[in-house]
mmCIF file of C-alpha atoms in Angstrom:
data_model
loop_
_atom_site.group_PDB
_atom_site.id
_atom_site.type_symbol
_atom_site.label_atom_id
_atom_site.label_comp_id
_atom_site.label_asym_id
_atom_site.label_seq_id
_atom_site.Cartn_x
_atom_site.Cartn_y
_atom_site.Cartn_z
ATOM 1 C CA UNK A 1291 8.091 11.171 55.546
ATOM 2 C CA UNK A 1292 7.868 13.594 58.059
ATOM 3 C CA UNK A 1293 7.106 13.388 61.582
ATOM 4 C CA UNK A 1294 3.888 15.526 61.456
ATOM 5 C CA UNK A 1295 2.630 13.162 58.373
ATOM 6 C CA UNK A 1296 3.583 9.777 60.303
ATOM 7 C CA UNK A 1297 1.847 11.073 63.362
ATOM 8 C CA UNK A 1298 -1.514 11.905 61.644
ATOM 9 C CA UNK A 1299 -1.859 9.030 59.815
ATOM 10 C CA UNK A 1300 -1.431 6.641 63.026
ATOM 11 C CA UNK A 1301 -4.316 8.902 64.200
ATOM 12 C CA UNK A 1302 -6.433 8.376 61.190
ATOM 13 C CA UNK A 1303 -5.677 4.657 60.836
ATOM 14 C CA UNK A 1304 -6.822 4.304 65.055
ATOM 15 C CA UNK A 1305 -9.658 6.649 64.253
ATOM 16 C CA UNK A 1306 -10.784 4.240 61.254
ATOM 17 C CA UNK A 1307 -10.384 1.491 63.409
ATOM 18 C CA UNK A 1308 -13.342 1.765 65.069
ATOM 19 C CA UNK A 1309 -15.455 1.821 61.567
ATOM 20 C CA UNK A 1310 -13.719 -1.425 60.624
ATOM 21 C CA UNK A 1311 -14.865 -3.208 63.580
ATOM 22 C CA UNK A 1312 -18.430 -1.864 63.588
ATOM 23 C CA UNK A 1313 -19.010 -3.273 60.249
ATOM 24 C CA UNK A 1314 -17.115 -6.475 61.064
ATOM 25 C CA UNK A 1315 -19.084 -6.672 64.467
ATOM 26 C CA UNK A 1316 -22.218 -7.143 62.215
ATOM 27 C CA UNK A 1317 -20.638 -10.792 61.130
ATOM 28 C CA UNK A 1318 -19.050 -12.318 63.757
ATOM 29 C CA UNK A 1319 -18.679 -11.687 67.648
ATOM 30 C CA UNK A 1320 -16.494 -9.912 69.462
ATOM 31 C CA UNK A 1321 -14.498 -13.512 70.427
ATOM 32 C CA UNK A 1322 -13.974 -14.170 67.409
ATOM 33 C CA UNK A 1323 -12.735 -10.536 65.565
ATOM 34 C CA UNK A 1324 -10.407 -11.201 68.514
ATOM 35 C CA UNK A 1325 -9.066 -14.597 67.447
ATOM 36 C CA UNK A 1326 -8.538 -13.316 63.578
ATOM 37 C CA UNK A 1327 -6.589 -10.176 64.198
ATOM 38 C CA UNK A 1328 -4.168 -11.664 66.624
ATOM 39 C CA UNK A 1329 -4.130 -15.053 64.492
ATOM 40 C CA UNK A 1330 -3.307 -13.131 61.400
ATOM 41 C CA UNK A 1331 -0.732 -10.675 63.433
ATOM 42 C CA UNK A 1332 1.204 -13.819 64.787
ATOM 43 C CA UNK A 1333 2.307 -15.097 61.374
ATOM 44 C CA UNK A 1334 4.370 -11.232 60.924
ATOM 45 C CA UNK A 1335 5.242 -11.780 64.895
ATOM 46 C CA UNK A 1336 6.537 -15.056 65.291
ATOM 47 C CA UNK A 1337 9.279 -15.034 62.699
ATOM 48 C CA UNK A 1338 11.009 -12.230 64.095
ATOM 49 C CA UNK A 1339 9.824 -13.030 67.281
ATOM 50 C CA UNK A 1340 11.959 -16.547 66.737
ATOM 51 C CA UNK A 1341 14.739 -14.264 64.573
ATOM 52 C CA UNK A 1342 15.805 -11.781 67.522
ATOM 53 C CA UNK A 1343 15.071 -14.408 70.100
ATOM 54 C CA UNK A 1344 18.651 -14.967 71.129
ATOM 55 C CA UNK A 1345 20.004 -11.594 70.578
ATOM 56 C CA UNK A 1346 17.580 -10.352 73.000
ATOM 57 C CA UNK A 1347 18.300 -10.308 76.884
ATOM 58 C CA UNK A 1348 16.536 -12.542 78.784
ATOM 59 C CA UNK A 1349 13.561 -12.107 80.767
ATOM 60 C CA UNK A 1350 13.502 -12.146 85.282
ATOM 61 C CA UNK A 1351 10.710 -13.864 86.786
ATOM 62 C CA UNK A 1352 9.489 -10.082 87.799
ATOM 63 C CA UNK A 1353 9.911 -9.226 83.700
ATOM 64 C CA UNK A 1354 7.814 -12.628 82.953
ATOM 65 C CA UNK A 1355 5.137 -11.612 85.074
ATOM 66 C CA UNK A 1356 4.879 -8.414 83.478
ATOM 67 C CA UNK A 1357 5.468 -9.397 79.882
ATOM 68 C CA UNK A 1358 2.338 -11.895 80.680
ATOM 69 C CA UNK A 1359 0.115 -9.091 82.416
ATOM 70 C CA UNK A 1360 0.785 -6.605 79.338
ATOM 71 C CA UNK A 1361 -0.152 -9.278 77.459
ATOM 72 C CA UNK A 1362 -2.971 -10.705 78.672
ATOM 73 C CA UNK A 1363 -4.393 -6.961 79.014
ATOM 74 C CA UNK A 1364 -3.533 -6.109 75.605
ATOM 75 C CA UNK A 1365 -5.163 -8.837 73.402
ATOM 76 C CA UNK A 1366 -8.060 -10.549 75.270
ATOM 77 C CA UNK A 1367 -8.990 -7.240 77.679
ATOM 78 C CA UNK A 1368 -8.596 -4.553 75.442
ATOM 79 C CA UNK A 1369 -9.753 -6.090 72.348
ATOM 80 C CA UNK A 1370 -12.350 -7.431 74.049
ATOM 81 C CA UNK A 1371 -14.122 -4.633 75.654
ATOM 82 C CA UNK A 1372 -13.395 -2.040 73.138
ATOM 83 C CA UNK A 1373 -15.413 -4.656 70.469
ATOM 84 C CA UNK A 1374 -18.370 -5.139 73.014
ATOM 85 C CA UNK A 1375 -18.164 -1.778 73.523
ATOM 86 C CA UNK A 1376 -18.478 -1.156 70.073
ATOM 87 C CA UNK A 1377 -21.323 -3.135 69.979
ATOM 88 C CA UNK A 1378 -23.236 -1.094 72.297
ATOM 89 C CA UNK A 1379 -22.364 2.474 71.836
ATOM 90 C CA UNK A 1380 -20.705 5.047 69.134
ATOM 91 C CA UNK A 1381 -17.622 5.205 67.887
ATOM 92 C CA UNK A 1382 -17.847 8.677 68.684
ATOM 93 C CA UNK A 1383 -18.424 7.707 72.634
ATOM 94 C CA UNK A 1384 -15.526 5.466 72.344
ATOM 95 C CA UNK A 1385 -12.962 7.763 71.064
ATOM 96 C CA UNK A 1386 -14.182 10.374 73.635
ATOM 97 C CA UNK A 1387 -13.853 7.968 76.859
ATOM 98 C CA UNK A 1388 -10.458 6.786 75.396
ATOM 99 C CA UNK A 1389 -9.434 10.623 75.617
ATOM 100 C CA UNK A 1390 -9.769 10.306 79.532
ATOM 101 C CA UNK A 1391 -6.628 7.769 80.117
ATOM 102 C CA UNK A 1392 -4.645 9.888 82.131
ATOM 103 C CA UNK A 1393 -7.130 10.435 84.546
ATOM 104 C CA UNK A 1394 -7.155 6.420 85.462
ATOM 105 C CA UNK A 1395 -4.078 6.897 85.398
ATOM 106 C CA UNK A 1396 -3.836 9.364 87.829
ATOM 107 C CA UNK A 1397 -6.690 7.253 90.288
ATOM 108 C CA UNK A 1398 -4.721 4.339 89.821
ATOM 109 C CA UNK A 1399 -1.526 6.214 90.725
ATOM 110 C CA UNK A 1400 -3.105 7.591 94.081
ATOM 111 C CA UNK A 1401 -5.079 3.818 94.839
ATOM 112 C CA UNK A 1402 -2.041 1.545 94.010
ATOM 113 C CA UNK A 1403 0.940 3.893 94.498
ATOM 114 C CA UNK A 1404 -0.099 6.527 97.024
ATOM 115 C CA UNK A 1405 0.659 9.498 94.806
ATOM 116 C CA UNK A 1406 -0.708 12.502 95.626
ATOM 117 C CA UNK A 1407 -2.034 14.763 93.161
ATOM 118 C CA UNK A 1408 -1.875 18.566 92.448
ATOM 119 C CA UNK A 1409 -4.935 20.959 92.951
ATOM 120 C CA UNK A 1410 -4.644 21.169 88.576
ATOM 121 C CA UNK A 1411 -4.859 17.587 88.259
ATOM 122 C CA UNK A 1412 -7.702 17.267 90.572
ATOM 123 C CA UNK A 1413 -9.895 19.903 88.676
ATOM 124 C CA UNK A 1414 -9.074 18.041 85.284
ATOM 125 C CA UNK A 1415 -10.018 14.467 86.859
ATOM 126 C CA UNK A 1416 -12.895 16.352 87.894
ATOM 127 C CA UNK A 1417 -13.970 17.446 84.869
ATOM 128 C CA UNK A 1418 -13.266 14.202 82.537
ATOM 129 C CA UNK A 1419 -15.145 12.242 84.742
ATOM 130 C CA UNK A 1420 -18.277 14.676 84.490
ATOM 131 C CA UNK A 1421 -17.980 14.594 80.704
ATOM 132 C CA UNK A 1422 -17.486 11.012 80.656
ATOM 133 C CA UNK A 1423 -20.866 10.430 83.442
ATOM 134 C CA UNK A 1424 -23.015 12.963 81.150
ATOM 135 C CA UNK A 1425 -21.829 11.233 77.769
ATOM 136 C CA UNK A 1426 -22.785 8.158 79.215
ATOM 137 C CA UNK A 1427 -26.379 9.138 80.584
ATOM 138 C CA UNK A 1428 -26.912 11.519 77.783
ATOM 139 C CA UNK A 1429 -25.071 10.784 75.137
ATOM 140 C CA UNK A 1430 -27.050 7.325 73.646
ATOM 141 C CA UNK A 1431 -26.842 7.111 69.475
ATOM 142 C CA UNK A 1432 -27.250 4.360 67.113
ATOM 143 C CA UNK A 1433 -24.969 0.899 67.372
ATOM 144 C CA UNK A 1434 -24.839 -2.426 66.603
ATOM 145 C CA UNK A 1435 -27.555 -3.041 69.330
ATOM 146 C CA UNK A 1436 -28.713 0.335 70.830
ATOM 147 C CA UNK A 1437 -30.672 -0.779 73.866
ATOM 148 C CA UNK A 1438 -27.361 -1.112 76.204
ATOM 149 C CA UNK A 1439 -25.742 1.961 75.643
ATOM 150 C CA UNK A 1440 -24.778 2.622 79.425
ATOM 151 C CA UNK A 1441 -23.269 -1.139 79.298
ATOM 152 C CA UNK A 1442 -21.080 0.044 75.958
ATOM 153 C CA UNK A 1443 -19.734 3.141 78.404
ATOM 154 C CA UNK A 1444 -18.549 0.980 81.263
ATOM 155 C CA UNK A 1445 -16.960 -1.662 78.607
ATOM 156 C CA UNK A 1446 -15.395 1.654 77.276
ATOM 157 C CA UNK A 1447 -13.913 2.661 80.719
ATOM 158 C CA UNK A 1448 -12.506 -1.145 81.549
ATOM 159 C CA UNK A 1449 -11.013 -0.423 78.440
ATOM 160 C CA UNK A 1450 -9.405 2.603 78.848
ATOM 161 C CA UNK A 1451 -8.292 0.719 82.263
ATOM 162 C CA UNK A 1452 -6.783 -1.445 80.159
ATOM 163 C CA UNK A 1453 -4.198 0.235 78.215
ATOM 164 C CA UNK A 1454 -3.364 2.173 81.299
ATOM 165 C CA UNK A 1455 -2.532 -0.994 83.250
ATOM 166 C CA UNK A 1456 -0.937 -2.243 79.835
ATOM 167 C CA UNK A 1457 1.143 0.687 79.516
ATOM 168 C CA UNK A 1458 2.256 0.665 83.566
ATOM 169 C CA UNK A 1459 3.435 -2.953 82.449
ATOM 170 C CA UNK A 1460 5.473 -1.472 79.507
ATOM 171 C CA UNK A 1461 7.263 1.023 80.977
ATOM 172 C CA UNK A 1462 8.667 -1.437 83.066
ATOM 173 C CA UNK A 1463 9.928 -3.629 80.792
ATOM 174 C CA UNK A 1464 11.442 -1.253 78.741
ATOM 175 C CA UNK A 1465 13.806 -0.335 81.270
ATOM 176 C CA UNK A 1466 16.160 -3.463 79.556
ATOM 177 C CA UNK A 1467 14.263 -4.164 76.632
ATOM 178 C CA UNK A 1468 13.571 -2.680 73.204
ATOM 179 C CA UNK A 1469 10.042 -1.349 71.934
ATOM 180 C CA UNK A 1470 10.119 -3.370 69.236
ATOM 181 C CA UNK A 1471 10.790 -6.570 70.799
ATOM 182 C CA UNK A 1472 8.606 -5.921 74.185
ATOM 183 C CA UNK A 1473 5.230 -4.686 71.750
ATOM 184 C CA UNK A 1474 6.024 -8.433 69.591
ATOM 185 C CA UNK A 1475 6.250 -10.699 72.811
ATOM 186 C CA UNK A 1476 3.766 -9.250 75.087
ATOM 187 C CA UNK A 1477 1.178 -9.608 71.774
ATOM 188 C CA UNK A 1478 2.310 -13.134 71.679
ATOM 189 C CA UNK A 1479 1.519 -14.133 75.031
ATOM 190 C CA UNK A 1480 -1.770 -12.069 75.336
ATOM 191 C CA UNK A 1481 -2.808 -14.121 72.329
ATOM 192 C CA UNK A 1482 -1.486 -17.387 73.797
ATOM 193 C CA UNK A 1483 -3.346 -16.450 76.608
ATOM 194 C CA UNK A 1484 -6.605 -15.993 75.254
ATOM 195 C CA UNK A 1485 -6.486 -19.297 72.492
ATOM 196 C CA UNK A 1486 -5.420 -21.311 75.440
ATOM 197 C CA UNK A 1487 -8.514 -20.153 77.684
ATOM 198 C CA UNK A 1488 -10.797 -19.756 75.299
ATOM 199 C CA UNK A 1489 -9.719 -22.492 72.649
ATOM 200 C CA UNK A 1490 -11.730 -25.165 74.747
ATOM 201 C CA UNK A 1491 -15.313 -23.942 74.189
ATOM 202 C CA UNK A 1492 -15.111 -21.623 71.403
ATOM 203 C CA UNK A 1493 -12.684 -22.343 68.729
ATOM 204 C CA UNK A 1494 -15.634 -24.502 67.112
ATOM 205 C CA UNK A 1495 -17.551 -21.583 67.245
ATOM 206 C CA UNK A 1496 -14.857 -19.146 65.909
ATOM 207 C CA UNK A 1497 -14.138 -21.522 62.488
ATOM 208 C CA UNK A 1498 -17.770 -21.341 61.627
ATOM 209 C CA UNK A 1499 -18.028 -17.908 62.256
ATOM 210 C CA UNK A 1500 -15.195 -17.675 59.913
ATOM 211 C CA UNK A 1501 -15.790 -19.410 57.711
ATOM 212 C CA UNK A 1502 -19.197 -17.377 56.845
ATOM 213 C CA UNK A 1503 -17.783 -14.521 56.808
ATOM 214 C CA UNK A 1504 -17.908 -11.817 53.641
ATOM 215 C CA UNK A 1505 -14.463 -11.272 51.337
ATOM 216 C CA UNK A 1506 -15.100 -7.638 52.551
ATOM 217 C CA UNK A 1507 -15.048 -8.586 56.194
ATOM 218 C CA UNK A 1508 -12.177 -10.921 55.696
ATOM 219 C CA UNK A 1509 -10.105 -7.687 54.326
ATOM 220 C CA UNK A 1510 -11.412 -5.256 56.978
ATOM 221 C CA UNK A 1511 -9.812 -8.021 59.497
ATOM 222 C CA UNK A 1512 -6.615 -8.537 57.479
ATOM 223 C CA UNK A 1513 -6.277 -4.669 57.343
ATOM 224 C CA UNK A 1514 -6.841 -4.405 60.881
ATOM 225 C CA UNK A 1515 -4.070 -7.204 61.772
ATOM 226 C CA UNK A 1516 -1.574 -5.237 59.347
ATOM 227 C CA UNK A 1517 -2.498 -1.521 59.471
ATOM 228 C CA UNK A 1518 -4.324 -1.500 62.966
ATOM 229 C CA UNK A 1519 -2.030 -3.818 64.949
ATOM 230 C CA UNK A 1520 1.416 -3.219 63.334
ATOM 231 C CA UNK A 1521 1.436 -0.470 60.780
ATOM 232 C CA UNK A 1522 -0.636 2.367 62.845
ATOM 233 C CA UNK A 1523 1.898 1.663 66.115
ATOM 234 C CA UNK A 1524 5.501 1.939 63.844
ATOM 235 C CA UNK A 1525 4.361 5.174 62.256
ATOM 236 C CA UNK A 1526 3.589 6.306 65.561
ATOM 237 C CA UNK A 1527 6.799 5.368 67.308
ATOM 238 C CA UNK A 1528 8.468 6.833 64.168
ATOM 239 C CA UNK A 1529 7.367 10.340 65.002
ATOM 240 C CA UNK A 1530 7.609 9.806 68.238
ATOM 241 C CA UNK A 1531 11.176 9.652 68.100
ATOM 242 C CA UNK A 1532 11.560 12.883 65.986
ATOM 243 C CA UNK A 1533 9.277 15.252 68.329
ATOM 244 C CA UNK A 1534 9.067 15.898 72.144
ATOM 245 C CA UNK A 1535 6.631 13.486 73.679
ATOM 246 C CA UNK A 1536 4.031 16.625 74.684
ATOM 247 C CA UNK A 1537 3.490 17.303 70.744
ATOM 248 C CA UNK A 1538 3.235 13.232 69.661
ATOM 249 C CA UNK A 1539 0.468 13.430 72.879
ATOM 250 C CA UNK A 1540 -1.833 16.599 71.510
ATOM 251 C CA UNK A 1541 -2.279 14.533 68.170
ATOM 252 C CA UNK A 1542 -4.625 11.784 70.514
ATOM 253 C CA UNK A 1543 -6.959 15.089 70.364
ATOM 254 C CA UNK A 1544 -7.458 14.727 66.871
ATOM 255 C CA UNK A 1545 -8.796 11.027 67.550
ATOM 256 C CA UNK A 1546 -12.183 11.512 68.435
ATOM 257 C CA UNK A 1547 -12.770 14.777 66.153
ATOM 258 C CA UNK A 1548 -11.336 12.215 62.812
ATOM 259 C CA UNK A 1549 -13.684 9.319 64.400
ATOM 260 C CA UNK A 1550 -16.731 10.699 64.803
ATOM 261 C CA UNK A 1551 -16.129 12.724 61.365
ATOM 262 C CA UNK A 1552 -15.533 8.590 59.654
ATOM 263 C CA UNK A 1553 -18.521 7.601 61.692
ATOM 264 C CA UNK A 1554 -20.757 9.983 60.193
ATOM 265 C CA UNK A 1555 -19.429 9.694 56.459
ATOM 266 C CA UNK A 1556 -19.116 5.900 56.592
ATOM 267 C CA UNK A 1557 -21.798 4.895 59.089
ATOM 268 C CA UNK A 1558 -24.661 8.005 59.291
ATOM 269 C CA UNK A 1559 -23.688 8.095 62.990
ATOM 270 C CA UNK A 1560 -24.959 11.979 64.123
ATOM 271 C CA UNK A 1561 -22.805 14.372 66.145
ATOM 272 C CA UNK A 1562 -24.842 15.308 68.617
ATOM 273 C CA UNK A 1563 -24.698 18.543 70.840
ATOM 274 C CA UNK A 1564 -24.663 16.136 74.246
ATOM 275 C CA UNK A 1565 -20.911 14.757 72.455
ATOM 276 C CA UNK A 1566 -19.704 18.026 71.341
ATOM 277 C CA UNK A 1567 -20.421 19.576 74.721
ATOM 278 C CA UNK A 1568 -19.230 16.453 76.628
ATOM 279 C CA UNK A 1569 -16.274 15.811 74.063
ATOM 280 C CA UNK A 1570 -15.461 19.663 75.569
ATOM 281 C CA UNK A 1571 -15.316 19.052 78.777
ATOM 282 C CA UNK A 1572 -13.469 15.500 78.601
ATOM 283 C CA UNK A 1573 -10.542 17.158 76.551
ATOM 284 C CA UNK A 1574 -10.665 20.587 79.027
ATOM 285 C CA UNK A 1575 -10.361 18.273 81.926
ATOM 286 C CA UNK A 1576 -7.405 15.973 80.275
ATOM 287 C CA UNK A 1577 -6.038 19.248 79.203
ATOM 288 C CA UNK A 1578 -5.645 20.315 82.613
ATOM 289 C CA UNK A 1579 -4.509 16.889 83.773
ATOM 290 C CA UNK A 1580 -1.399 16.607 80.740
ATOM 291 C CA UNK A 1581 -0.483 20.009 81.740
ATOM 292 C CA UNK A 1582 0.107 19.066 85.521
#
């Protein structure tokens, strides 16, 4: 397989990601999509979680903390908000506000870390976050419940929050540890995490929604624990290893262009003008911001 292959199929499988969950969001709540995936994804992760347990260097208190805080923004947070998001807005919107990453974390750079930023990086924060504002007053299509559309946008951007704070955790870790065995353990205490919190009050709730669901949700969820959560993120580490990091990044422009394309084939979401011209000036903006 080459690189180029491996690289657009993690793309297509994160692209169809979103369509799994919007027709899986029509059976159950978010909670509870939440509780499968991870469920199912434990019983692949905690055998060679257990396997490479002792060959693995241990963790500091400081590495603890951090394995804890990727995980806990991984599973609950970002699965969370992306599925109520989801629920309220596009896929289309989604993949577009997930395009403006770097510019969080550029603001979280400059708030947390006191980095200053270049007059390029500036203009391209500039400009994502006036795509991102007019997508989110403008851009309102069809969802699972299309009254709170504005609601889905800011669930979108504590998501994107997410994975930057998730990834600021990563990098960290990785200075002693392995991909493979950081991605496994912070997965396993993010879902730890959210059983232990939420197992209380909702795990009733979770079996019965379960338990009613369709076959064909029941696969969508298995392929998302599988595909989604492990197969999409090897392939993608796979290529990453075989090109320079700026060439793996450009692919994550294909993302919202193979989304919205799926969205519109699978779920008759349109492609508006308001996305196309806001899609424009999101990626214009990151554009400037990856090339700073």
């Amino acid at each position: 397989m080459t690189a180029a292959l491996a690289l657009f199929l993690a793309i297509l499988i994160w692209a169809s990601n979103s369509i799994m969950v919007k027709v899986v969001l029509r059976e159950v709540t978010p909670l509870t999509l939440t509780w499968l995936r991870f469920l199912l994804a434990a019983l692949f992760y905690l055998p060679f979680a257990a396997a490479t347990w002792r060959r693995s260097p241990g963790y500091t208190s400081r590495e603890w903390v951090l394995l804890v805080g990727a995980g806990v923004a991984l599973v609950p947070v970002f699965s969370l908000t992306l599925y109520w998001a989801l629920t309220y807005t596009s896929v289309a919107n989604t993949a577009l506000v997930r395009m403006t990453e770097p510019a969080w974390v550029l603001l979280l750079g400059a708030v947390l870390l006191g980095e200053r930023a270049t007059r390029r990086q500036m203009a391209g924060l500039a400009l994502a976050l006036v795509g991102t504002t007019a997508l989110a007053l403008l851009g309102r299509q069809p969802s699972v419940s299309g009254d709170h559309h504005v609601l889905g946008m800011a669930f979108m951007i504590a998501n994107s929050i997410a994975w930057v704070a998730y990834i600021l955790c990563f990098k960290n870790l990785l200075l002693r540890h392995r991909v493979t065995q950081v991605t496994v353990h912070a997965a396993l205490a993010g879902s730890a995490v959210l059983f232990l919190v939420t197992g209380p009050t909702h795990a009733a709730g979770v079996a019965r929604e379960a338990a009613a669901m369709s076959p064909f949700a029941w696969s969508l969820v298995v392929a998302m624990a599988l595909i989604v959560t492990i197969g999409s993120n090897q392939l993608f580490s796979y290529g990453l290893q075989r090109v320079p990091a700026g060439s793996a990044a450009a692919y994550s422009y294909l993302t919202p262009v193979v989304a919205a394309g799926l969205a519109w084939l699978v779920l008759g979401e349109p492609v508006t003008i308001v996305v196309v011209v806001c899609g424009m000036v999101i990626a214009i903006g990151v554009y400037l911001l990856n090339r700073a």
